[in-house]
PDB file of C-alpha atoms in Angstrom:
ATOM      1  CA  MET A   1     -72.010   2.773-260.419  1.00  0.00           C
ATOM      2  CA  THR A   2     -70.645   5.336-257.981  1.00  0.00           C
ATOM      3  CA  LEU A   3     -72.409   6.523-254.874  1.00  0.00           C
ATOM      4  CA  SER A   4     -73.619  10.084-254.646  1.00  0.00           C
ATOM      5  CA  LYS A   5     -73.228  12.367-251.634  1.00  0.00           C
ATOM      6  CA  GLU A   6     -76.902  11.684-250.819  1.00  0.00           C
ATOM      7  CA  ASP A   7     -76.229   7.936-250.916  1.00  0.00           C
ATOM      8  CA  PHE A   8     -73.411   8.362-248.387  1.00  0.00           C
ATOM      9  CA  GLU A   9     -75.644  10.549-246.216  1.00  0.00           C
ATOM     10  CA  ARG A  10     -78.375   7.874-246.244  1.00  0.00           C
ATOM     11  CA  LEU A  11     -75.907   5.127-245.411  1.00  0.00           C
ATOM     12  CA  ALA A  12     -74.375   7.206-242.631  1.00  0.00           C
ATOM     13  CA  ASP A  13     -77.800   8.071-241.222  1.00  0.00           C
ATOM     14  CA  PHE A  14     -78.891   4.438-241.311  1.00  0.00           C
ATOM     15  CA  ARG A  15     -75.704   3.314-239.516  1.00  0.00           C
ATOM     16  CA  TYR A  16     -76.173   6.095-236.950  1.00  0.00           C
ATOM     17  CA  ARG A  17     -79.743   5.045-236.208  1.00  0.00           C
ATOM     18  CA  LEU A  18     -78.757   1.393-236.135  1.00  0.00           C
ATOM     19  CA  ARG A  19     -75.945   2.120-233.674  1.00  0.00           C
ATOM     20  CA  ARG A  20     -78.277   4.167-231.467  1.00  0.00           C
ATOM     21  CA  PHE A  21     -80.702   1.250-231.379  1.00  0.00           C
ATOM     22  CA  LEU A  22     -77.918  -1.222-230.602  1.00  0.00           C
ATOM     23  CA  ARG A  23     -76.581   1.016-227.817  1.00  0.00           C
ATOM     24  CA  PHE A  24     -80.091   1.205-226.366  1.00  0.00           C
ATOM     25  CA  SER A  25     -80.320  -2.595-226.547  1.00  0.00           C
ATOM     26  CA  GLU A  26     -76.917  -3.122-224.931  1.00  0.00           C
ATOM     27  CA  ASP A  27     -77.695  -0.745-222.066  1.00  0.00           C
ATOM     28  CA  LEU A  28     -81.138  -2.252-221.502  1.00  0.00           C
ATOM     29  CA  ALA A  29     -79.789  -5.795-221.310  1.00  0.00           C
ATOM     30  CA  GLN A  30     -77.017  -4.821-218.907  1.00  0.00           C
ATOM     31  CA  ASN A  31     -79.433  -2.848-216.724  1.00  0.00           C
ATOM     32  CA  ASN A  32     -81.505  -6.036-216.439  1.00  0.00           C
ATOM     33  CA  GLY A  33     -78.595  -8.195-215.320  1.00  0.00           C
ATOM     34  CA  ILE A  34     -77.769  -9.953-218.577  1.00  0.00           C
ATOM     35  CA  THR A  35     -75.405  -9.380-221.465  1.00  0.00           C
ATOM     36  CA  PRO A  36     -76.613  -8.250-224.881  1.00  0.00           C
ATOM     37  CA  LEU A  37     -75.729 -11.684-226.242  1.00  0.00           C
ATOM     38  CA  GLN A  38     -77.810 -13.377-223.554  1.00  0.00           C
ATOM     39  CA  TYR A  39     -80.742 -11.204-224.629  1.00  0.00           C
ATOM     40  CA  GLN A  40     -80.164 -12.262-228.236  1.00  0.00           C
ATOM     41  CA  LEU A  41     -80.240 -15.910-227.177  1.00  0.00           C
ATOM     42  CA  LEU A  42     -83.511 -15.438-225.301  1.00  0.00           C
ATOM     43  CA  LEU A  43     -85.005 -13.537-228.234  1.00  0.00           C
ATOM     44  CA  GLN A  44     -83.997 -16.237-230.714  1.00  0.00           C
ATOM     45  CA  LEU A  45     -85.551 -18.904-228.500  1.00  0.00           C
ATOM     46  CA  LYS A  46     -88.802 -16.982-228.091  1.00  0.00           C
ATOM     47  CA  GLY A  47     -88.913 -16.077-231.775  1.00  0.00           C
ATOM     48  CA  TYR A  48     -87.726 -19.351-233.258  1.00  0.00           C
ATOM     49  CA  PRO A  49     -89.968 -20.146-236.251  1.00  0.00           C
ATOM     50  CA  GLY A  50     -92.566 -22.841-235.714  1.00  0.00           C
ATOM     51  CA  ARG A  51     -91.731 -23.947-232.175  1.00  0.00           C
ATOM     52  CA  SER A  52     -90.836 -22.727-228.692  1.00  0.00           C
ATOM     53  CA  TRP A  53     -87.335 -24.221-228.491  1.00  0.00           C
ATOM     54  CA  ALA A  54     -84.208 -24.549-230.623  1.00  0.00           C
ATOM     55  CA  THR A  55     -81.163 -26.772-230.805  1.00  0.00           C
ATOM     56  CA  VAL A  56     -77.683 -25.560-230.001  1.00  0.00           C
ATOM     57  CA  ALA A  57     -76.774 -25.750-233.705  1.00  0.00           C
ATOM     58  CA  GLU A  58     -79.832 -23.691-234.681  1.00  0.00           C
ATOM     59  CA  LEU A  59     -78.997 -21.074-232.076  1.00  0.00           C
ATOM     60  CA  ALA A  60     -75.401 -20.926-233.282  1.00  0.00           C
ATOM     61  CA  GLU A  61     -76.683 -20.183-236.788  1.00  0.00           C
ATOM     62  CA  ARG A  62     -79.204 -17.585-235.616  1.00  0.00           C
ATOM     63  CA  LEU A  63     -76.568 -15.866-233.465  1.00  0.00           C
ATOM     64  CA  GLN A  64     -73.897 -16.230-236.161  1.00  0.00           C
ATOM     65  CA  SER A  65     -71.565 -17.755-233.612  1.00  0.00           C
ATOM     66  CA  HIS A  66     -69.564 -20.934-233.077  1.00  0.00           C
ATOM     67  CA  HIS A  67     -71.197 -23.989-231.533  1.00  0.00           C
ATOM     68  CA  HIS A  68     -68.841 -24.066-228.539  1.00  0.00           C
ATOM     69  CA  SER A  69     -69.412 -20.352-227.843  1.00  0.00           C
ATOM     70  CA  VAL A  70     -73.176 -20.872-227.821  1.00  0.00           C
ATOM     71  CA  VAL A  71     -72.799 -23.830-225.440  1.00  0.00           C
ATOM     72  CA  GLY A  72     -71.021 -21.497-223.008  1.00  0.00           C
ATOM     73  CA  LEU A  73     -73.679 -18.821-223.486  1.00  0.00           C
ATOM     74  CA  ILE A  74     -76.421 -21.363-222.795  1.00  0.00           C
ATOM     75  CA  SER A  75     -74.588 -22.490-219.649  1.00  0.00           C
ATOM     76  CA  ARG A  76     -74.461 -18.910-218.365  1.00  0.00           C
ATOM     77  CA  CYS A  77     -78.180 -18.451-219.080  1.00  0.00           C
ATOM     78  CA  GLU A  78     -78.922 -21.785-217.448  1.00  0.00           C
ATOM     79  CA  SER A  79     -77.078 -20.731-214.281  1.00  0.00           C
ATOM     80  CA  GLN A  80     -79.411 -17.704-214.118  1.00  0.00           C
ATOM     81  CA  GLN A  81     -82.424 -20.000-214.580  1.00  0.00           C
ATOM     82  CA  LEU A  82     -83.355 -18.323-217.866  1.00  0.00           C
ATOM     83  CA  VAL A  83     -83.171 -21.470-220.011  1.00  0.00           C
ATOM     84  CA  ARG A  84     -82.977 -25.242-219.602  1.00  0.00           C
ATOM     85  CA  ARG A  85     -81.557 -27.972-221.765  1.00  0.00           C
ATOM     86  CA  GLN A  86     -83.112 -31.314-222.493  1.00  0.00           C
ATOM     87  CA  PRO A  87     -82.174 -34.201-224.767  1.00  0.00           C
ATOM     88  CA  GLY A  88     -83.620 -34.050-228.269  1.00  0.00           C
ATOM     89  CA  ARG A  89     -86.981 -35.724-228.802  1.00  0.00           C
ATOM     90  CA  GLU A  90     -86.092 -37.321-232.115  1.00  0.00           C
ATOM     91  CA  ASP A  91     -82.308 -37.410-231.890  1.00  0.00           C
ATOM     92  CA  ARG A  92     -80.934 -37.827-228.373  1.00  0.00           C
ATOM     93  CA  ARG A  93     -77.565 -36.499-229.573  1.00  0.00           C
ATOM     94  CA  CYS A  94     -79.140 -33.084-230.149  1.00  0.00           C
ATOM     95  CA  VAL A  95     -79.868 -30.789-227.245  1.00  0.00           C
ATOM     96  CA  GLU A  96     -83.059 -28.749-227.111  1.00  0.00           C
ATOM     97  CA  VAL A  97     -82.883 -25.387-225.381  1.00  0.00           C
ATOM     98  CA  HIS A  98     -86.097 -24.102-223.787  1.00  0.00           C
ATOM     99  CA  LEU A  99     -86.948 -20.831-222.074  1.00  0.00           C
ATOM    100  CA  GLN A 100     -87.796 -21.071-218.406  1.00  0.00           C
ATOM    101  CA  GLU A 101     -90.445 -18.840-216.818  1.00  0.00           C
ATOM    102  CA  LYS A 102     -87.853 -16.296-215.663  1.00  0.00           C
ATOM    103  CA  GLY A 103     -86.437 -16.143-219.199  1.00  0.00           C
ATOM    104  CA  GLU A 104     -89.936 -15.812-220.689  1.00  0.00           C
ATOM    105  CA  GLN A 105     -90.723 -12.853-218.455  1.00  0.00           C
ATOM    106  CA  LEU A 106     -87.387 -11.157-219.072  1.00  0.00           C
ATOM    107  CA  VAL A 107     -87.448 -11.508-222.861  1.00  0.00           C
ATOM    108  CA  ALA A 108     -91.055 -10.280-222.988  1.00  0.00           C
ATOM    109  CA  ARG A 109     -90.173  -7.173-220.976  1.00  0.00           C
ATOM    110  CA  LEU A 110     -87.023  -6.408-222.977  1.00  0.00           C
ATOM    111  CA  ALA A 111     -88.644  -7.096-226.350  1.00  0.00           C
ATOM    112  CA  GLY A 112     -91.476  -4.724-225.456  1.00  0.00           C
ATOM    113  CA  ALA A 113     -88.962  -1.996-224.661  1.00  0.00           C
ATOM    114  CA  HIS A 114     -87.161  -2.708-227.956  1.00  0.00           C
ATOM    115  CA  ARG A 115     -90.411  -2.410-229.885  1.00  0.00           C
ATOM    116  CA  ASP A 116     -91.121   0.910-228.185  1.00  0.00           C
ATOM    117  CA  GLU A 117     -87.633   2.174-229.056  1.00  0.00           C
ATOM    118  CA  LEU A 118     -88.073   1.168-232.696  1.00  0.00           C
ATOM    119  CA  LEU A 119     -91.386   3.006-232.810  1.00  0.00           C
ATOM    120  CA  ALA A 120     -89.720   6.084-231.288  1.00  0.00           C
ATOM    121  CA  LEU A 121     -86.962   5.942-233.906  1.00  0.00           C
ATOM    122  CA  GLN A 122     -89.598   5.642-236.602  1.00  0.00           C
ATOM    123  CA  ASP A 123     -91.437   8.657-235.188  1.00  0.00           C
ATOM    124  CA  HIS A 124     -88.201  10.626-235.537  1.00  0.00           C
ATOM    125  CA  GLY A 125     -87.791   9.770-239.203  1.00  0.00           C
ATOM    126  CA  GLY A 126     -85.824   6.544-238.869  1.00  0.00           C
ATOM    127  CA  HIS A 127     -88.062   4.716-241.318  1.00  0.00           C
ATOM    128  CA  LEU A 128     -87.134   7.257-243.969  1.00  0.00           C
ATOM    129  CA  SER A 129     -83.494   6.352-243.569  1.00  0.00           C
ATOM    130  CA  LEU A 130     -84.225   2.666-244.140  1.00  0.00           C
ATOM    131  CA  ASP A 131     -86.654   3.339-246.983  1.00  0.00           C
ATOM    132  CA  LEU A 132     -84.145   5.579-248.734  1.00  0.00           C
ATOM    133  CA  LEU A 133     -81.387   3.036-248.180  1.00  0.00           C
ATOM    134  CA  LEU A 134     -83.507   0.334-249.795  1.00  0.00           C
ATOM    135  CA  GLN A 135     -84.155   2.624-252.746  1.00  0.00           C
ATOM    136  CA  VAL A 136     -80.404   3.034-253.163  1.00  0.00           C
ATOM    137  CA  LYS A 137     -80.011  -0.745-253.073  1.00  0.00           C
ATOM    138  CA  ARG A 138     -82.595  -1.114-255.832  1.00  0.00           C
ATOM    139  CA  GLN A 139     -80.783   1.512-257.902  1.00  0.00           C
ATOM    140  CA  LEU A 140     -77.475  -0.337-257.497  1.00  0.00           C
ATOM    141  CA  GLN A 141     -78.791  -3.760-258.573  1.00  0.00           C
ATOM    142  CA  PRO A 142     -78.015  -4.818-262.126  1.00  0.00           C
ATOM    143  CA  PRO A 143     -81.172  -4.687-264.320  1.00  0.00           C
ATOM    144  CA  GLU A 144     -81.503  -8.496-264.563  1.00  0.00           C
ATOM    145  CA  GLU A 145     -81.830  -8.742-260.739  1.00  0.00           C
ATOM    146  CA  LEU A 146     -84.701  -6.273-260.574  1.00  0.00           C
ATOM    147  CA  GLY A 147     -87.972  -8.166-260.403  1.00  0.00           C
TER     148      GLY A 147
END
């Protein structure tokens, strides 16, 4: 199946809105003294499903990064007193990463600003871009994959 001009317009609009949001996120993190990747680490810790901490391996998966890169990222966050490491409770070979109070406060403030930005994008029609993109996806799926 080929894409129509409208399909390309929807994809382009979605990528535009996504890039605007990511630029906002990058600028916000840097204006608060951390890198965008440090913000992502804090967000993944705060939002980790079912508990308030994560292992290095879990964070590497959530950040789609290499284990050794995440170790360095954690070290940089630790030096800013945003996170702390502790030996695993069940497996001492694993390392648990926990938010510290400073990290909790920072991620709460930045996440609130991100939520507000998403709502502003939605108010300017951004949800239509995503909704239309999802409709295109449904149209492109082979019939046996449609539920």
